[in-house]
């Protein structure tokens, strides 16, 4: 039995973001975390995580209350439902399994008890759950954190965790259900005093705003193999002027056409989101370096489709989208997932 004030939290994906989320929640003492790991399971199960964090300091050999390498199956394992499920995997709809099928063993289709939180970047990531889990409250987690798993179980977090939590709209549920859950989760996440977790009433605004960064700097850095500091230094700043700012302005116009007015200055804020000397590698660059698939559909494809449908010209974003699609194809080929015609000699 866990203490009455604690809630059970299942975190799926214990990488850069999931490991720090697990640590935050357990440090606060208001959550008992079960962390689902995959390629880092053996390393973490044996030695725990080694975390170098600007919020938590140096943490050696740390483990959540429970770690496992499978998604809990509530039915076959006779488990009670979790209070929260946090999805902290990359969200890549073009590569199976889909996020909805991933959580399925731990989240029955008719669930009303468990609150699902998508701690992931990108636009419209809640929509598949409206069909698969229509009565589940789904919260948006927008994280400004710079974190990377540099080797299995080794996490370096060099930008503080600032988390915005809010309810995704769900026509099947009253507004109050989601916002009460967001308040409750934010309290548990902040309880350790190490992080800033705020509740937001407008998750669509939050997601478009973050996309000004993620739809542009993630793919540009991933395609070029440059971190954000080097990108800003490249060509004496001309790459930022010629590619980054125009692409960011396209995202701002697309957001506006979708009814989301972003503040003046958001482009400047995102270009300068971290100092040059942070040499921050956005998560998509980290994925390319590791040979992993990238989240280009939710970060680029969704805002591009939305903007174009509303008549917004987005030539820079469109070019980045197709380049990112080629990067995804290259990864699929390297993983042996596509066949190409033999070279003619
Ligand atoms: N890193 C950052 O600084 C930030 C990231 N984000 C967003 O947060 C989300 C998570 O990113 P991040 O933590 O960087 O990603 P990581 O790749 O570091 O971590 C994702 C983890 O999920 C695991 N995983 C994937 N699929 C499964 C599965 N089927 N079962 C179990 N585990 C699985 C991966 O395992 P494996 O290693 O085996 O693939 C990996 O450990 C993304 O949407 C990202 O855009 C948002 C803000 C900042
Ligand atoms: C840029 C950053 C680190 C901001 O939190 C991010 O969202 C990512 O790496 O995908």
Coordinates of C-alpha atoms and ligand atoms in Angstrom, one line a residue:
X1 CA 0.0 0.0 0.0
X2 CA 1.3 3.5 -0.8
X3 CA 0.7 6.4 1.6
X4 CA -2.7 7.9 1.1
X5 CA -1.4 11.3 -0.1
X6 CA 0.8 9.7 -2.8
X7 CA -0.5 8.8 -6.2
X8 CA 0.8 6.1 -8.5
X9 CA 2.5 7.5 -11.7
X10 CA 3.5 5.3 -14.6
X11 CA 6.1 6.9 -16.8
X12 CA 6.6 5.3 -20.2
X13 CA 10.0 6.2 -21.6
X14 CA 12.9 6.9 -19.2
X15 CA 15.2 8.9 -21.4
X16 CA 16.2 12.5 -21.2
X17 CA 12.8 13.9 -20.1
X18 CA 11.3 10.9 -18.5
X19 CA 14.2 10.2 -16.1
X20 CA 14.1 13.8 -14.9
X21 CA 10.3 13.7 -14.5
X22 CA 10.6 10.5 -12.5
X23 CA 13.2 12.1 -10.2
X24 CA 11.2 15.3 -9.7
X25 CA 8.1 13.4 -8.8
X26 CA 9.8 11.1 -6.3
X27 CA 11.9 13.8 -4.7
X28 CA 8.6 15.6 -4.0
X29 CA 7.3 12.7 -2.0
X30 CA 3.8 12.9 -3.5
X31 CA 4.1 10.2 -6.2
X32 CA 5.2 6.6 -6.4
X33 CA 6.7 6.1 -9.8
X34 CA 6.9 3.0 -12.0
X35 CA 9.3 3.8 -14.8
X36 CA 9.2 1.8 -18.1
X37 CA 12.6 1.5 -19.8
X38 CA 13.7 -0.1 -23.0
X39 CA 17.3 0.0 -24.3
X40 CA 18.6 1.4 -21.0
X41 CA 16.8 -1.1 -18.8
X42 CA 19.8 -3.4 -18.0
X43 CA 22.0 -0.4 -17.3
X44 CA 19.5 1.3 -15.0
X45 CA 18.2 -1.9 -13.3
X46 CA 21.8 -2.8 -12.4
X47 CA 23.4 0.5 -11.6
X48 CA 20.6 3.1 -11.5
X49 CA 20.7 6.4 -13.3
X50 CA 23.7 8.7 -13.1
X51 CA 22.2 12.2 -13.4
X52 CA 24.1 15.5 -13.7
X53 CA 21.4 18.1 -13.4
X54 CA 21.3 21.9 -13.1
X55 CA 18.2 21.4 -10.9
X56 CA 19.2 18.3 -8.8
X57 CA 23.0 18.4 -8.8
X58 CA 25.0 15.2 -9.2
X59 CA 22.8 12.1 -8.5
X60 CA 24.5 8.7 -8.6
X61 CA 22.8 5.3 -9.0
X62 CA 19.3 6.6 -8.6
X63 CA 16.3 4.4 -9.4
X64 CA 12.5 5.1 -9.3
X65 CA 10.4 3.0 -6.9
X66 CA 9.9 0.5 -9.7
X67 CA 11.6 0.0 -13.0
X68 CA 10.5 -2.5 -15.6
X69 CA 11.0 -3.2 -19.2
X70 CA 7.4 -3.9 -20.3
X71 CA 4.3 -1.8 -20.2
X72 CA 2.2 -3.0 -17.3
X73 CA -0.8 -5.0 -18.3
X74 CA -3.6 -4.2 -15.9
X75 CA -5.6 -7.2 -16.9
X76 CA -3.1 -10.1 -17.0
X77 CA -1.1 -8.7 -14.0
X78 CA -4.2 -7.9 -12.0
X79 CA -2.9 -4.4 -11.3
X80 CA -5.0 -1.4 -10.1
X81 CA -5.2 1.5 -12.5
X82 CA -2.5 4.2 -12.1
X83 CA -3.3 7.7 -11.0
X84 CA -1.3 9.2 -13.9
X85 CA 0.4 7.9 -16.9
X86 CA 3.1 10.1 -18.3
X87 CA 4.1 9.4 -21.9
X88 CA 7.7 10.5 -22.3
X89 CA 8.7 8.6 -25.4
X90 CA 9.4 10.4 -28.7
X91 CA 6.0 10.8 -30.5
X92 CA 6.6 9.5 -34.0
X93 CA 3.2 8.6 -35.7
X94 CA 4.9 7.4 -38.9
X95 CA 6.8 4.6 -37.0
X96 CA 4.9 1.9 -35.1
X97 CA 3.7 1.4 -32.4
X98 CA 1.4 4.4 -32.2
X99 CA 1.3 6.1 -28.9
X100 CA -2.3 5.0 -28.3
X101 CA -1.4 1.3 -28.8
X102 CA 1.7 1.7 -26.7
X103 CA -0.3 2.8 -23.6
X104 CA -3.2 0.3 -24.3
X105 CA -2.1 -2.5 -21.8
X106 CA -2.1 0.1 -18.9
X107 CA -5.0 2.2 -20.1
X108 CA -8.3 0.4 -21.0
X109 CA -10.4 2.1 -23.8
X110 CA -13.2 2.9 -21.4
X111 CA -10.9 4.4 -18.7
X112 CA -12.1 7.3 -16.6
X113 CA -9.8 6.9 -13.6
X114 CA -6.3 7.4 -15.0
X115 CA -5.2 10.8 -16.2
X116 CA -2.9 10.6 -19.3
X117 CA -0.2 13.3 -19.7
X118 CA 1.6 13.7 -23.0
X119 CA 5.0 15.1 -22.0
X120 CA 6.1 15.4 -25.6
X121 CA 6.7 18.1 -28.2
X122 CA 4.4 18.7 -31.2
X123 CA 1.0 19.7 -32.4
X124 CA -2.3 17.7 -32.2
X125 CA -0.7 14.8 -30.4
X126 CA -3.8 14.3 -28.3
X127 CA -6.1 13.7 -31.2
X128 CA -5.5 9.9 -31.7
X129 CA -6.5 9.5 -28.0
X130 CA -9.9 11.1 -28.6
X131 CA -10.7 8.1 -30.7
X132 CA -8.9 5.4 -28.8
X133 CA -9.6 6.6 -25.2
X134 CA -12.6 9.0 -25.5
X135 CA -13.3 9.2 -21.7
X136 CA -9.7 9.6 -20.6
X137 CA -8.7 13.1 -19.4
X138 CA -5.5 13.9 -21.4
X139 CA -3.2 16.7 -20.3
X140 CA -0.5 18.5 -22.3
X141 CA 3.0 18.7 -20.8
X142 CA 5.1 21.4 -22.5
X143 CA 8.7 21.2 -21.2
X144 CA 11.4 23.8 -21.6
X145 CA 14.2 21.6 -20.4
X146 CA 17.6 20.8 -22.0
X147 CA 18.3 17.2 -21.2
X148 CA 20.1 14.4 -23.0
X149 CA 20.8 10.7 -22.3
X150 CA 24.4 10.6 -23.4
X151 CA 24.9 6.8 -22.7
X152 CA 22.4 4.2 -21.3
X153 CA 21.4 5.5 -17.9
X154 CA 23.6 8.7 -18.0
X155 CA 21.6 11.9 -18.1
X156 CA 22.9 15.4 -18.5
X157 CA 20.4 18.1 -17.8
X158 CA 21.9 21.5 -18.4
X159 CA 18.8 23.7 -18.8
X160 CA 16.3 24.0 -16.0
X161 CA 13.0 22.1 -16.1
X162 CA 10.1 24.5 -16.7
X163 CA 6.9 22.5 -17.2
X164 CA 3.5 23.9 -18.4
X165 CA 0.6 21.5 -17.7
X166 CA -2.9 22.0 -19.0
X167 CA -5.9 20.0 -20.3
X168 CA -6.4 19.2 -23.9
X169 CA -9.9 19.9 -25.0
X170 CA -12.2 16.8 -25.0
X171 CA -15.8 17.3 -26.0
X172 CA -16.8 14.1 -24.1
X173 CA -15.6 15.5 -20.7
X174 CA -16.4 18.7 -18.7
X175 CA -13.6 21.3 -18.6
X176 CA -13.3 21.0 -14.9
X177 CA -12.0 17.4 -14.9
X178 CA -8.9 18.2 -16.9
X179 CA -8.1 21.5 -15.1
X180 CA -8.5 19.9 -11.6
X181 CA -6.1 17.1 -12.7
X182 CA -3.6 19.7 -14.0
X183 CA -3.7 21.5 -10.7
X184 CA -3.2 18.3 -8.8
X185 CA -0.3 17.1 -11.0
X186 CA 1.5 20.4 -10.9
X187 CA 1.4 20.3 -7.1
X188 CA 2.9 16.9 -7.1
X189 CA 5.6 17.7 -9.7
X190 CA 6.7 20.9 -7.9
X191 CA 6.6 19.4 -4.4
X192 CA 10.4 18.8 -4.3
X193 CA 11.0 22.5 -4.9
X194 CA 13.5 21.8 -7.7
X195 CA 11.5 22.7 -10.7
X196 CA 8.9 25.2 -12.0
X197 CA 5.6 23.5 -13.0
X198 CA 2.7 25.9 -13.9
X199 CA -0.8 25.3 -14.9
X200 CA -1.9 26.7 -18.2
X201 CA -5.4 27.4 -19.4
X202 CA -4.5 27.5 -23.1
X203 CA -2.6 24.5 -24.3
X204 CA -3.1 25.3 -28.0
X205 CA -1.3 28.6 -27.5
X206 CA 1.5 26.9 -25.5
X207 CA 2.0 24.3 -28.2
X208 CA 2.1 26.7 -31.1
X209 CA 4.5 29.0 -29.1
X210 CA 6.9 26.1 -28.4
X211 CA 6.7 25.1 -32.1
X212 CA 8.3 28.4 -33.0
X213 CA 11.4 26.8 -31.6
X214 CA 10.8 23.1 -32.3
X215 CA 9.5 23.4 -35.9
X216 CA 12.6 25.3 -36.8
X217 CA 15.7 24.8 -34.6
X218 CA 15.1 21.1 -34.1
X219 CA 15.1 20.2 -37.9
X220 CA 17.7 22.9 -38.9
X221 CA 20.2 21.6 -36.2
X222 CA 19.3 18.0 -37.0
X223 CA 19.8 18.4 -40.8
X224 CA 23.0 20.4 -40.5
X225 CA 24.5 18.5 -37.5
X226 CA 25.0 21.8 -35.6
X227 CA 23.9 22.7 -32.0
X228 CA 22.1 25.9 -31.5
X229 CA 25.2 27.8 -30.4
X230 CA 27.2 26.8 -33.5
X231 CA 24.1 27.5 -35.7
X232 CA 24.0 31.0 -34.4
X233 CA 27.7 31.5 -35.0
X234 CA 27.6 29.9 -38.5
X235 CA 28.3 32.3 -41.4
X236 CA 28.5 35.2 -38.9
X237 CA 24.8 34.9 -38.2
X238 CA 23.6 34.8 -41.8
X239 CA 22.1 31.3 -41.4
X240 CA 19.9 32.5 -38.7
X241 CA 18.9 35.5 -40.8
X242 CA 18.4 33.5 -44.0
X243 CA 16.7 30.4 -42.6
X244 CA 15.8 30.4 -38.9
X245 CA 14.0 33.8 -38.6
X246 CA 12.0 33.4 -41.9
X247 CA 10.9 29.9 -40.8
X248 CA 9.9 31.0 -37.3
X249 CA 7.9 33.9 -38.8
X250 CA 6.0 31.4 -41.0
X251 CA 5.1 29.4 -37.9
X252 CA 3.9 32.6 -36.2
X253 CA 1.7 33.4 -39.2
X254 CA 0.3 29.9 -39.3
X255 CA -0.5 30.1 -35.6
X256 CA -2.3 33.4 -36.2
X257 CA -4.3 32.0 -39.1
X258 CA -5.4 29.2 -36.7
X259 CA -6.6 31.8 -34.1
X260 CA -3.5 31.7 -31.9
X261 CA -2.0 35.1 -31.6
X262 CA 1.6 34.9 -30.5
X263 CA 3.3 37.8 -28.8
X264 CA 5.5 40.2 -30.7
X265 CA 9.0 39.3 -29.9
X266 CA 8.4 35.5 -29.8
X267 CA 10.8 35.0 -32.7
X268 CA 13.6 36.9 -31.0
X269 CA 12.9 35.0 -27.7
X270 CA 13.1 31.6 -29.4
X271 CA 16.3 32.5 -31.4
X272 CA 17.9 33.5 -28.1
X273 CA 16.2 30.9 -25.9
X274 CA 19.5 29.9 -24.5
X275 CA 23.0 31.5 -24.6
X276 CA 25.2 30.7 -27.6
X277 CA 27.7 29.2 -25.1
X278 CA 25.1 26.5 -24.0
X279 CA 25.8 24.8 -27.4
X280 CA 22.4 23.1 -26.8
X281 CA 21.6 20.0 -29.0
X282 CA 17.9 20.0 -29.6
X283 CA 16.4 16.5 -29.1
X284 CA 16.0 15.9 -32.8
X285 CA 19.8 16.5 -33.3
X286 CA 20.4 14.0 -30.5
X287 CA 18.2 11.5 -32.3
X288 CA 20.0 11.9 -35.6
X289 CA 23.4 11.4 -33.8
X290 CA 22.1 8.2 -32.2
X291 CA 20.6 6.9 -35.5
X292 CA 17.1 7.2 -34.1
X293 CA 13.9 8.2 -35.9
X294 CA 12.8 11.8 -35.6
X295 CA 9.6 13.5 -34.6
X296 CA 9.2 15.5 -37.8
X297 CA 5.5 14.9 -38.5
X298 CA 4.3 16.4 -35.2
X299 CA 6.9 19.2 -35.2
X300 CA 6.8 20.2 -38.8
X301 CA 4.1 18.3 -40.7
X302 CA 1.2 19.3 -38.5
X303 CA 1.9 23.0 -38.4
X304 CA 2.7 23.0 -42.1
X305 CA -0.6 21.2 -42.9
X306 CA -2.6 23.6 -40.6
X307 CA -1.0 26.7 -42.1
X308 CA -1.4 25.7 -45.7
X309 CA -5.0 24.7 -45.2
X310 CA -5.5 28.3 -43.9
X311 CA -3.8 29.8 -46.9
X312 CA -0.5 30.7 -45.2
X313 CA 2.6 30.5 -47.4
X314 CA 5.3 28.4 -45.6
X315 CA 8.1 27.8 -48.1
X316 CA 10.9 27.5 -45.6
X317 CA 9.0 25.2 -43.3
X318 CA 7.9 23.1 -46.3
X319 CA 11.5 22.7 -47.5
X320 CA 12.5 21.7 -43.9
X321 CA 9.7 19.2 -43.8
X322 CA 10.8 17.4 -47.0
X323 CA 14.4 17.4 -45.9
X324 CA 13.4 16.0 -42.5
X325 CA 11.3 13.4 -44.4
X326 CA 14.5 12.4 -46.3
X327 CA 16.4 12.1 -43.0
X328 CA 13.7 9.8 -41.7
X329 CA 14.0 7.7 -44.9
X330 CA 17.8 7.5 -44.5
X331 CA 17.4 6.2 -41.0
X332 CA 14.8 3.6 -42.2
X333 CA 17.3 2.5 -44.9
X334 CA 20.1 2.3 -42.3
X335 CA 17.9 0.1 -40.1
X336 CA 17.2 -2.2 -43.1
X337 CA 13.6 -1.2 -43.3
X338 CA 13.5 -0.1 -46.9
X339 CA 14.7 -1.8 -50.0
X340 CA 16.2 0.1 -52.9
X341 CA 17.0 -1.0 -56.4
X342 CA 20.5 -2.4 -56.8
X343 CA 23.2 0.0 -58.2
X344 CA 23.7 -0.4 -61.9
X345 CA 27.3 -1.1 -62.9
Ligands
LIG1 N1 15.3 16.3 -24.5 C1 14.8 17.5 -24.3 O1 15.6 18.4 -23.8 C2 13.4 17.8 -24.6 C3 12.6 16.8 -25.1 N2 11.2 17.2 -25.3 C4 10.3 16.2 -25.8 O2 10.1 15.2 -24.8 C5 9.8 13.9 -25.4 C6 10.8 12.9 -25.0 O3 12.1 13.2 -25.5 P1 13.4 12.7 -24.8 O4 13.3 12.4 -23.4 O5 14.5 13.7 -25.2 O6 13.7 11.4 -25.7 P2 14.7 10.2 -25.4 O7 14.9 9.6 -26.7 O8 15.8 10.7 -24.6 O9 13.8 9.3 -24.4 C7 12.7 8.6 -24.9 C8 12.7 7.2 -24.2 O10 11.6 6.5 -24.5 C9 11.9 5.2 -24.7 N3 11.0 4.5 -25.5 C10 10.6 4.7 -26.8 N4 9.7 3.8 -27.2 C11 9.5 3.0 -26.1 C12 8.7 1.9 -25.9 N5 7.9 1.4 -26.9 N6 8.7 1.3 -24.7 C13 9.5 1.7 -23.7 N7 10.3 2.8 -23.8 C14 10.3 3.4 -25.0 C15 13.3 5.3 -25.4 O11 13.9 4.0 -25.4 P3 15.1 3.7 -26.4 O12 16.3 4.3 -26.0 O13 15.1 2.2 -26.4 O14 14.6 4.2 -27.8 C16 13.9 6.4 -24.6 O15 14.5 5.9 -23.4 C17 9.8 14.2 -27.0 O16 8.6 14.4 -27.5 C18 10.7 15.4 -27.1 O17 10.4 16.2 -28.2 C19 10.7 18.4 -24.9 C20 11.5 19.3 -24.3 C21 13.0 19.1 -24.2
LIG2 C1 14.9 22.9 -27.4 C2 14.3 22.1 -26.3 C3 15.5 21.5 -25.5 C4 13.6 23.1 -25.4 O1 13.1 22.5 -24.3 C5 13.5 21.1 -26.9 O2 12.3 21.2 -26.8 C6 14.0 19.9 -27.6 O3 15.2 19.6 -27.5 O4 13.2 19.3 -28.3

